[in-house]
Amino acid sequence: MIPVLELVQISTLPDAERELEQLARRYPIIRTRQVGGIEAWTVLGAGLTRQLLGDPRLSNDLHTHAPHAAQSADGPTVLFEQDNPDHARYRRLVSAAFASRAVRNLEPRIVDIARTLLDRLPAEGGTVDIVEAFANPFPLEVICELLGVPMADREVFRTRVENMDSPSTAVRRAAMDAFVAYCANLVDAKRAGPTEDLLSELVQAELDDGSRLSANELIGFGSVLLFAGHVTTAYLIAAALYELIAHEDQLAALRADPTLVEGTVEEALRFRGSLLSTTNRVALTDLEIGGVLVRRGDLVRFLLSAANRDPEIREDPHTFDITRSTTAHLGFGHGPHFCLGQRLARQEIKVALTEIVTRFPTLELAVPAEKLRWRASDFLRGLAELPLTYGP
C-alpha cells in the first residue's frame, strides 16, 4: 500500500533526508499531505525527477488547471506558476537581467555586507545564534541591494519579511500583502527614475518583438526573489555551517584548503538543501509514473530532499564529503524551471562560509545537535536557530 506522508512533520526531523532516501528505495512515488490538507502524488527518485520536471503534461499553472490548489486567486504573476510560451518569454527577460552589469557589480558588495554583519559580533568570541545574527539578515540585505531598495526603507522592508515567517496566518497574509504593495510602489519608482539595480534592468528590458514585463509580472518577480533569494539562501548557509561543524574532518579540510569552498557549497546543496520539495504541478492528462496511474487533474510534486540522497547521484549518499564536488544534484531543481538565481545564491553561500571559517578559528555547537529546532514546513527544510560558540 502506498504510504501518505505528512510533509510538515517530516520537515522537523533532524535526519529527514536519510529517512526519505530509505523510503525512496521502496517507493518511486508516494502520497503527501500538505498544509491545509491538500494531497499530491510525490516523486522521490532522482531519475524520475529529472525526467518529469520538464514534462509538458505536468503544468505549473494551477490558477488555470487546479484553482483549488493555487496559493491565491488574486496574487501577482510569478515565474514558477507559468507554462510556455508565457514562461519562456518571462524567463528570457529575467535571465538577461541576471546577466547584467548591475548583478555583476554586486559581487564586491556581497563581501562587504558579510563582513559588516560579522563585525557586529564581539571580537573576543562568545555564543551567538548565527541564524539570527547572520544567515537571515545577510541574504536579505543582498536582495535589498539587488532590487534597489532605498536605505530609508530597509528597516520596514526587514520587518515585513520577518512577519512573513510568523506562525500566525493572519500576520503572514498581512505581511505578504504589504510587501506586494511595496513592490508595486518600487516598480513605479524605477519606471520614473531607473537606477543601477536588477529591478531597473527588468523595468527597461524588452525582447526583439518589443514585449516587456507587465507591472504584475515585475511585482511577482520581486515577491519570488524575496522567497527564493532570502529564505532558501539563509537556510542553506545555516545548514552548511551545521554540517561542517558536525563533521570536524570536513571543517579541518576546508580550513587547510580554502579552495574547497566551492565543493562545500555543492555538497551542502546536495546533502541538506533548503528545498524539501518543489511546488505542485497538475497533470493535464492521465499518465503513468513509477507504476502508478496519475489521473488528469491530480497534483504532482517532487521530493528533492529524497532525490538528492539517491545513490544515482552519490554512491554513499549519507556521507558528507566536500572533496567530491558535483553539480549533479537537484538542489536548484531541474528543467525549464531551474533556479534562475542559482549563480547568485552560490556566490552568497561561498562568501558566507569563507568569511566565517576564516574569521573564527574555533566553531562549535553551543547546544547538543538533538536540541536544534528545524522549522515546520511542507516546502522548505531549515534550522530555526543555530547557536554557536566561536573564538578569535
Short mmCIF file of C-alpha atoms in Angstrom, two decimals:
data_model
loop_
_atom_site.label_atom_id
_atom_site.label_comp_id
_atom_site.label_asym_id
_atom_site.label_seq_id
_atom_site.Cartn_x
_atom_site.Cartn_y
_atom_site.Cartn_z
CA MET A 1 0.00 0.00 0.00
CA ILE A 2 1.37 3.42 -0.99
CA PRO A 3 2.02 5.48 2.16
CA VAL A 4 0.80 9.03 2.84
CA LEU A 5 3.47 11.32 4.29
CA GLU A 6 2.83 14.48 6.30
CA LEU A 7 5.38 16.90 4.84
CA VAL A 8 5.21 19.31 7.78
CA GLN A 9 6.11 16.52 10.19
CA ILE A 10 8.98 15.19 8.09
CA SER A 11 10.49 18.68 7.73
CA THR A 12 11.10 18.93 11.50
CA LEU A 13 13.08 15.68 11.77
CA PRO A 14 16.85 16.09 12.31
CA ASP A 15 17.72 13.38 9.78
CA ALA A 16 14.72 13.60 7.46
CA GLU A 17 16.83 13.20 4.31
CA ARG A 18 18.07 9.75 5.34
CA GLU A 19 14.53 8.58 6.12
CA LEU A 20 13.25 9.92 2.80
CA GLU A 21 16.00 8.16 0.85
CA GLN A 22 15.20 4.89 2.58
CA LEU A 23 11.53 5.41 1.73
CA ALA A 24 12.52 6.08 -1.90
CA ARG A 25 14.22 2.68 -2.08
CA ARG A 26 10.78 1.10 -1.61
CA TYR A 27 8.50 3.51 -3.44
CA PRO A 28 9.25 5.61 -6.55
CA ILE A 29 6.13 7.68 -5.84
CA ILE A 30 4.03 8.23 -2.70
CA ARG A 31 1.20 10.47 -1.48
CA THR A 32 1.98 13.54 0.62
CA ARG A 33 -0.33 15.75 2.65
CA GLN A 34 0.41 19.47 2.74
CA VAL A 35 -0.68 22.36 4.94
CA GLY A 36 -4.42 22.79 4.50
CA GLY A 37 -4.92 19.08 3.89
CA ILE A 38 -4.16 19.11 0.15
CA GLU A 39 -2.74 15.80 -1.07
CA ALA A 40 -0.42 15.24 -4.03
CA TRP A 41 1.42 12.43 -5.73
CA THR A 42 5.08 12.93 -4.84
CA VAL A 43 8.04 11.58 -6.80
CA LEU A 44 11.10 10.57 -4.75
CA GLY A 45 13.89 9.30 -7.04
CA ALA A 46 16.46 11.38 -8.94
CA GLY A 47 15.90 9.71 -12.32
CA LEU A 48 12.12 10.17 -12.38
CA THR A 49 12.51 13.69 -11.04
CA ARG A 50 14.85 14.73 -13.85
CA GLN A 51 12.63 13.05 -16.42
CA LEU A 52 9.38 14.63 -15.30
CA LEU A 53 10.37 18.14 -14.23
CA GLY A 54 10.41 19.09 -17.91
CA ASP A 55 7.36 17.05 -18.94
CA PRO A 56 4.75 19.34 -20.58
CA ARG A 57 1.98 17.02 -19.37
CA LEU A 58 2.59 18.46 -15.90
CA SER A 59 1.52 22.10 -15.70
CA ASN A 60 2.76 24.75 -13.27
CA ASP A 61 -0.29 26.91 -13.98
CA LEU A 62 -2.51 25.93 -11.06
CA HIS A 63 -4.62 29.09 -11.44
CA THR A 64 -5.93 27.71 -14.74
CA HIS A 65 -5.87 23.96 -14.21
CA ALA A 66 -6.24 23.48 -10.42
CA PRO A 67 -7.51 26.71 -8.86
CA HIS A 68 -8.40 24.92 -5.61
CA ALA A 69 -4.67 24.32 -5.03
CA ALA A 70 -3.35 27.72 -6.19
CA GLN A 71 -1.76 29.83 -3.48
CA SER A 72 -4.09 32.75 -4.19
CA ALA A 73 -6.57 33.82 -6.83
CA ASP A 74 -5.52 37.45 -6.99
CA GLY A 75 -1.77 37.48 -6.41
CA PRO A 76 0.87 38.79 -8.83
CA THR A 77 2.06 36.68 -11.76
CA VAL A 78 5.12 34.66 -10.76
CA LEU A 79 7.56 32.77 -12.95
CA PHE A 80 7.21 29.33 -11.37
CA GLU A 81 3.42 29.38 -11.90
CA GLN A 82 3.64 29.79 -15.67
CA ASP A 83 3.79 27.39 -18.61
CA ASN A 84 5.18 28.06 -22.07
CA PRO A 85 5.01 30.25 -24.07
CA ASP A 86 4.46 32.79 -21.25
CA HIS A 87 7.10 31.17 -19.07
CA ALA A 88 9.72 31.19 -21.85
CA ARG A 89 9.10 34.87 -22.58
CA TYR A 90 9.21 35.85 -18.89
CA ARG A 91 12.34 33.77 -18.29
CA ARG A 92 14.23 35.24 -21.26
CA LEU A 93 13.72 38.75 -19.94
CA VAL A 94 14.68 37.85 -16.37
CA SER A 95 17.69 35.77 -17.50
CA ALA A 96 19.10 38.73 -19.39
CA ALA A 97 18.72 40.94 -16.34
CA PHE A 98 20.51 38.41 -14.11
CA ALA A 99 23.46 38.54 -16.51
CA SER A 100 23.54 42.34 -16.44
CA ARG A 101 26.22 44.66 -15.14
CA ALA A 102 24.02 45.50 -12.15
CA VAL A 103 24.29 41.92 -10.90
CA ARG A 104 27.99 41.54 -11.73
CA ASN A 105 28.78 44.73 -9.85
CA LEU A 106 27.00 43.39 -6.79
CA GLU A 107 29.65 40.78 -6.02
CA PRO A 108 32.04 43.09 -4.07
CA ARG A 109 29.08 44.39 -2.07
CA ILE A 110 28.20 40.83 -1.06
CA VAL A 111 31.59 40.55 0.65
CA ASP A 112 31.14 43.98 2.27
CA ILE A 113 27.71 43.04 3.61
CA ALA A 114 29.01 39.77 5.07
CA ARG A 115 31.94 41.46 6.79
CA THR A 116 29.79 44.28 8.18
CA LEU A 117 27.42 41.79 9.81
CA LEU A 118 30.27 39.71 11.26
CA ASP A 119 31.98 42.88 12.56
CA ARG A 120 28.99 43.32 14.89
CA LEU A 121 29.86 40.13 16.77
CA PRO A 122 32.15 40.53 19.81
CA ALA A 123 35.71 40.15 18.59
CA GLU A 124 36.76 38.26 21.72
CA GLY A 125 34.38 35.42 20.92
CA GLY A 126 31.30 34.08 22.63
CA THR A 127 28.00 32.43 21.80
CA VAL A 128 25.68 33.57 19.04
CA ASP A 129 22.66 32.32 17.14
CA ILE A 130 24.22 32.56 13.69
CA VAL A 131 20.79 32.28 12.04
CA GLU A 132 19.56 35.47 13.70
CA ALA A 133 22.87 37.34 13.58
CA PHE A 134 23.98 36.44 10.08
CA ALA A 135 22.22 33.78 7.99
CA ASN A 136 18.88 35.63 7.93
CA PRO A 137 19.98 39.27 7.52
CA PHE A 138 22.81 38.58 5.05
CA PRO A 139 20.81 37.41 2.00
CA LEU A 140 18.03 39.88 2.84
CA GLU A 141 20.47 42.77 2.67
CA VAL A 142 21.80 41.41 -0.64
CA ILE A 143 18.25 41.36 -2.02
CA CYS A 144 17.73 44.97 -0.95
CA GLU A 145 20.85 45.88 -2.91
CA LEU A 146 19.73 43.77 -5.85
CA LEU A 147 16.26 45.30 -6.06
CA GLY A 148 17.49 48.80 -5.32
CA VAL A 149 15.50 49.21 -2.10
CA PRO A 150 16.39 52.68 -0.72
CA MET A 151 18.31 52.70 2.56
CA ALA A 152 15.50 54.61 4.26
CA ASP A 153 13.04 51.79 3.51
CA ARG A 154 15.15 48.83 4.53
CA GLU A 155 14.13 48.57 8.18
CA VAL A 156 10.45 48.48 7.22
CA PHE A 157 11.31 46.00 4.48
CA ARG A 158 13.07 43.73 7.00
CA THR A 159 10.15 43.91 9.44
CA ARG A 160 7.69 42.82 6.77
CA VAL A 161 9.93 39.94 5.78
CA GLU A 162 10.21 38.78 9.40
CA ASN A 163 6.42 38.88 9.73
CA MET A 164 6.11 36.63 6.68
CA ASP A 165 7.65 33.90 8.83
CA SER A 166 5.12 34.37 11.64
CA PRO A 167 3.19 31.34 12.96
CA SER A 168 0.03 33.42 12.55
CA THR A 169 -1.67 33.02 9.17
CA ALA A 170 -3.24 36.47 9.50
CA VAL A 171 0.13 38.10 10.21
CA ARG A 172 1.76 36.28 7.28
CA ARG A 173 -1.05 37.28 4.91
CA ALA A 174 -0.91 40.92 6.02
CA ALA A 175 2.88 40.96 5.65
CA MET A 176 2.68 39.50 2.13
CA ASP A 177 0.01 42.00 1.10
CA ALA A 178 2.15 44.82 2.45
CA PHE A 179 5.20 43.50 0.65
CA VAL A 180 3.36 43.20 -2.66
CA ALA A 181 2.11 46.77 -2.23
CA TYR A 182 5.66 47.91 -1.52
CA CYS A 183 6.96 46.12 -4.62
CA ALA A 184 4.28 47.86 -6.69
CA ASN A 185 5.46 51.25 -5.44
CA LEU A 186 9.09 50.30 -6.02
CA VAL A 187 8.33 49.29 -9.63
CA ASP A 188 6.66 52.68 -10.20
CA ALA A 189 9.71 54.43 -8.74
CA LYS A 190 12.09 52.51 -11.02
CA ARG A 191 9.97 53.38 -14.05
CA ALA A 192 10.11 57.04 -13.14
CA GLY A 193 13.81 57.07 -12.28
CA PRO A 194 15.83 53.94 -13.10
CA THR A 195 18.96 53.26 -11.06
CA GLU A 196 21.70 50.65 -11.40
CA ASP A 197 19.93 47.62 -9.98
CA LEU A 198 18.21 44.46 -11.15
CA LEU A 199 14.67 45.81 -10.88
CA SER A 200 15.54 48.83 -13.02
CA GLU A 201 17.07 46.48 -15.59
CA LEU A 202 13.83 44.49 -15.68
CA VAL A 203 11.64 47.57 -15.95
CA GLN A 204 13.54 48.56 -19.10
CA ALA A 205 14.16 45.07 -20.53
CA GLU A 206 12.47 44.10 -23.78
CA LEU A 207 12.66 41.34 -26.34
CA ASP A 208 13.23 41.70 -30.07
CA ASP A 209 9.49 41.97 -30.63
CA GLY A 210 9.31 44.90 -28.22
CA SER A 211 7.49 42.99 -25.48
CA ARG A 212 8.20 43.85 -21.86
CA LEU A 213 7.28 42.55 -18.44
CA SER A 214 3.96 43.84 -17.17
CA ALA A 215 3.68 45.62 -13.84
CA ASN A 216 2.04 42.49 -12.43
CA GLU A 217 4.96 40.34 -13.60
CA LEU A 218 7.51 42.76 -12.15
CA ILE A 219 5.76 42.72 -8.77
CA GLY A 220 5.65 38.92 -8.95
CA PHE A 221 9.37 38.81 -9.67
CA GLY A 222 10.12 40.89 -6.57
CA SER A 223 7.96 38.60 -4.46
CA VAL A 224 9.64 35.44 -5.78
CA LEU A 225 13.11 36.92 -5.33
CA LEU A 226 12.28 37.61 -1.70
CA PHE A 227 11.42 33.95 -1.16
CA ALA A 228 13.97 32.30 -3.43
CA GLY A 229 16.79 34.71 -2.69
CA HIS A 230 16.29 35.17 1.02
CA VAL A 231 14.71 32.23 2.82
CA THR A 232 16.32 29.40 0.85
CA THR A 233 19.78 31.00 0.94
CA ALA A 234 19.51 31.69 4.67
CA TYR A 235 18.61 28.06 5.31
CA LEU A 236 21.47 26.84 3.12
CA ILE A 237 24.05 28.95 4.92
CA ALA A 238 22.96 27.63 8.31
CA ALA A 239 22.77 24.03 7.07
CA ALA A 240 26.24 24.20 5.52
CA LEU A 241 27.74 25.57 8.74
CA TYR A 242 25.96 22.91 10.76
CA GLU A 243 27.33 20.10 8.59
CA LEU A 244 30.87 21.47 8.67
CA ILE A 245 30.80 21.68 12.47
CA ALA A 246 29.18 18.24 12.76
CA HIS A 247 31.91 16.80 10.52
CA GLU A 248 35.14 18.03 12.09
CA ASP A 249 37.33 16.44 9.42
CA GLN A 250 35.49 18.37 6.71
CA LEU A 251 35.83 21.68 8.54
CA ALA A 252 39.53 20.99 9.04
CA ALA A 253 39.90 20.20 5.33
CA LEU A 254 38.25 23.48 4.37
CA ARG A 255 40.46 25.44 6.76
CA ALA A 256 43.54 23.76 5.28
CA ASP A 257 42.44 24.34 1.68
CA PRO A 258 40.05 27.30 1.20
CA THR A 259 39.62 26.37 -2.48
CA LEU A 260 37.36 23.56 -1.27
CA VAL A 261 34.66 26.12 -0.54
CA GLU A 262 33.01 25.59 -3.93
CA GLY A 263 32.81 21.86 -3.30
CA THR A 264 31.43 22.61 0.16
CA VAL A 265 28.62 24.67 -1.36
CA GLU A 266 27.68 21.91 -3.80
CA GLU A 267 27.81 19.19 -1.17
CA ALA A 268 25.67 21.27 1.20
CA LEU A 269 23.12 21.76 -1.58
CA ARG A 270 23.01 18.02 -2.17
CA PHE A 271 23.25 16.80 1.39
CA ARG A 272 20.78 19.12 3.13
CA GLY A 273 19.31 21.54 0.61
CA SER A 274 16.70 24.05 1.73
CA LEU A 275 14.04 22.90 -0.75
CA LEU A 276 12.25 19.93 0.75
CA SER A 277 10.15 19.68 -2.39
CA THR A 278 9.09 21.55 -5.49
CA THR A 279 5.82 23.42 -5.75
CA ASN A 280 2.79 21.50 -7.01
CA ARG A 281 2.22 20.67 -10.66
CA VAL A 282 -1.08 19.44 -12.09
CA ALA A 283 -1.47 16.56 -14.54
CA LEU A 284 -3.03 17.70 -17.82
CA THR A 285 -3.75 14.11 -18.86
CA ASP A 286 -3.68 10.61 -17.39
CA LEU A 287 -0.09 9.37 -17.15
CA GLU A 288 1.87 6.55 -15.55
CA ILE A 289 4.56 7.47 -13.01
CA GLY A 290 6.54 4.82 -11.19
CA GLY A 291 3.93 2.16 -11.82
CA VAL A 292 1.09 4.38 -10.58
CA LEU A 293 -1.70 5.81 -12.73
CA VAL A 294 -1.85 9.56 -12.12
CA ARG A 295 -5.19 10.94 -13.27
CA ARG A 296 -5.80 14.19 -15.12
CA GLY A 297 -6.24 16.95 -12.52
CA ASP A 298 -4.12 15.20 -9.87
CA LEU A 299 -1.41 17.24 -8.18
CA VAL A 300 2.22 16.11 -8.53
CA ARG A 301 5.31 17.36 -6.75
CA PHE A 302 8.93 16.21 -6.37
CA LEU A 303 10.67 15.49 -3.09
CA LEU A 304 14.11 16.98 -3.77
CA SER A 305 15.45 16.03 -0.33
CA ALA A 306 14.92 12.37 -1.26
CA ALA A 307 16.23 12.73 -4.83
CA ASN A 308 19.46 14.35 -3.66
CA ARG A 309 20.21 11.33 -1.45
CA ASP A 310 19.58 8.93 -4.34
CA PRO A 311 22.60 6.61 -4.85
CA GLU A 312 22.33 7.52 -8.54
CA ILE A 313 23.78 10.93 -7.60
CA ARG A 314 26.24 9.73 -4.97
CA GLU A 315 27.12 6.10 -4.20
CA ASP A 316 27.29 6.77 -0.46
CA PRO A 317 24.58 9.43 -0.28
CA HIS A 318 24.61 9.81 3.52
CA THR A 319 28.30 10.75 3.65
CA PHE A 320 29.06 14.48 3.76
CA ASP A 321 32.26 14.94 1.77
CA ILE A 322 33.27 18.35 0.45
CA THR A 323 36.16 16.98 -1.62
CA ARG A 324 33.86 15.32 -4.14
CA SER A 325 32.24 18.34 -5.73
CA THR A 326 29.34 17.57 -8.02
CA THR A 327 26.69 19.72 -9.66
CA ALA A 328 24.58 16.66 -10.48
CA HIS A 329 22.33 17.34 -7.50
CA LEU A 330 18.82 18.79 -7.74
CA GLY A 331 19.22 21.50 -5.12
CA PHE A 332 18.14 24.15 -7.61
CA GLY A 333 15.58 21.98 -9.38
CA HIS A 334 15.88 20.88 -12.99
CA GLY A 335 14.42 21.54 -16.42
CA PRO A 336 12.61 24.68 -17.63
CA HIS A 337 12.09 25.98 -14.09
CA PHE A 338 15.71 25.52 -12.96
CA CYS A 339 16.50 28.30 -10.48
CA LEU A 340 17.49 31.50 -12.27
CA GLY A 341 19.26 32.91 -9.24
CA GLN A 342 21.48 29.88 -8.64
CA ARG A 343 24.70 31.72 -9.51
CA LEU A 344 23.94 34.49 -7.03
CA ALA A 345 22.93 32.00 -4.32
CA ARG A 346 26.14 30.02 -4.80
CA GLN A 347 28.15 33.24 -4.53
CA GLU A 348 26.42 34.26 -1.30
CA ILE A 349 26.93 30.87 0.36
CA LYS A 350 30.56 30.78 -0.78
CA VAL A 351 31.23 34.24 0.68
CA ALA A 352 29.40 33.43 3.91
CA LEU A 353 31.35 30.22 4.55
CA THR A 354 34.68 31.77 3.57
CA GLU A 355 34.25 34.78 5.84
CA ILE A 356 33.01 32.82 8.86
CA VAL A 357 35.57 29.99 8.66
CA THR A 358 38.44 32.43 8.06
CA ARG A 359 37.44 34.83 10.83
CA PHE A 360 36.73 32.29 13.58
CA PRO A 361 39.43 29.66 14.23
CA THR A 362 37.07 27.81 16.57
CA LEU A 363 33.45 26.98 15.81
CA GLU A 364 31.36 24.61 17.91
CA LEU A 365 27.69 23.93 18.53
CA ALA A 366 26.55 25.69 21.70
CA VAL A 367 23.84 23.07 22.30
CA PRO A 368 23.64 19.34 21.59
CA ALA A 369 22.68 18.65 17.97
CA GLU A 370 19.49 16.88 19.07
CA LYS A 371 18.32 20.11 20.74
CA LEU A 372 18.36 22.10 17.49
CA ARG A 373 14.94 23.06 16.11
CA TRP A 374 14.03 22.52 12.46
CA ARG A 375 11.25 24.68 11.03
CA ALA A 376 7.91 23.06 10.25
CA SER A 377 7.06 23.42 6.55
CA ASP A 378 5.57 21.43 3.70
CA PHE A 379 8.05 23.01 1.26
CA LEU A 380 11.32 24.00 2.97
CA ARG A 381 13.99 22.45 5.20
CA GLY A 382 15.85 24.75 7.53
CA LEU A 383 17.14 25.34 11.03
CA ALA A 384 15.11 27.73 13.17
CA GLU A 385 18.29 28.52 15.09
CA LEU A 386 21.95 27.57 15.16
CA PRO A 387 23.62 28.58 18.47
CA LEU A 388 27.40 28.53 18.01
CA THR A 389 30.33 29.13 20.29
CA TYR A 390 33.10 30.86 18.38
CA GLY A 391 36.56 32.12 19.22
CA PRO A 392 39.09 34.54 17.73
#
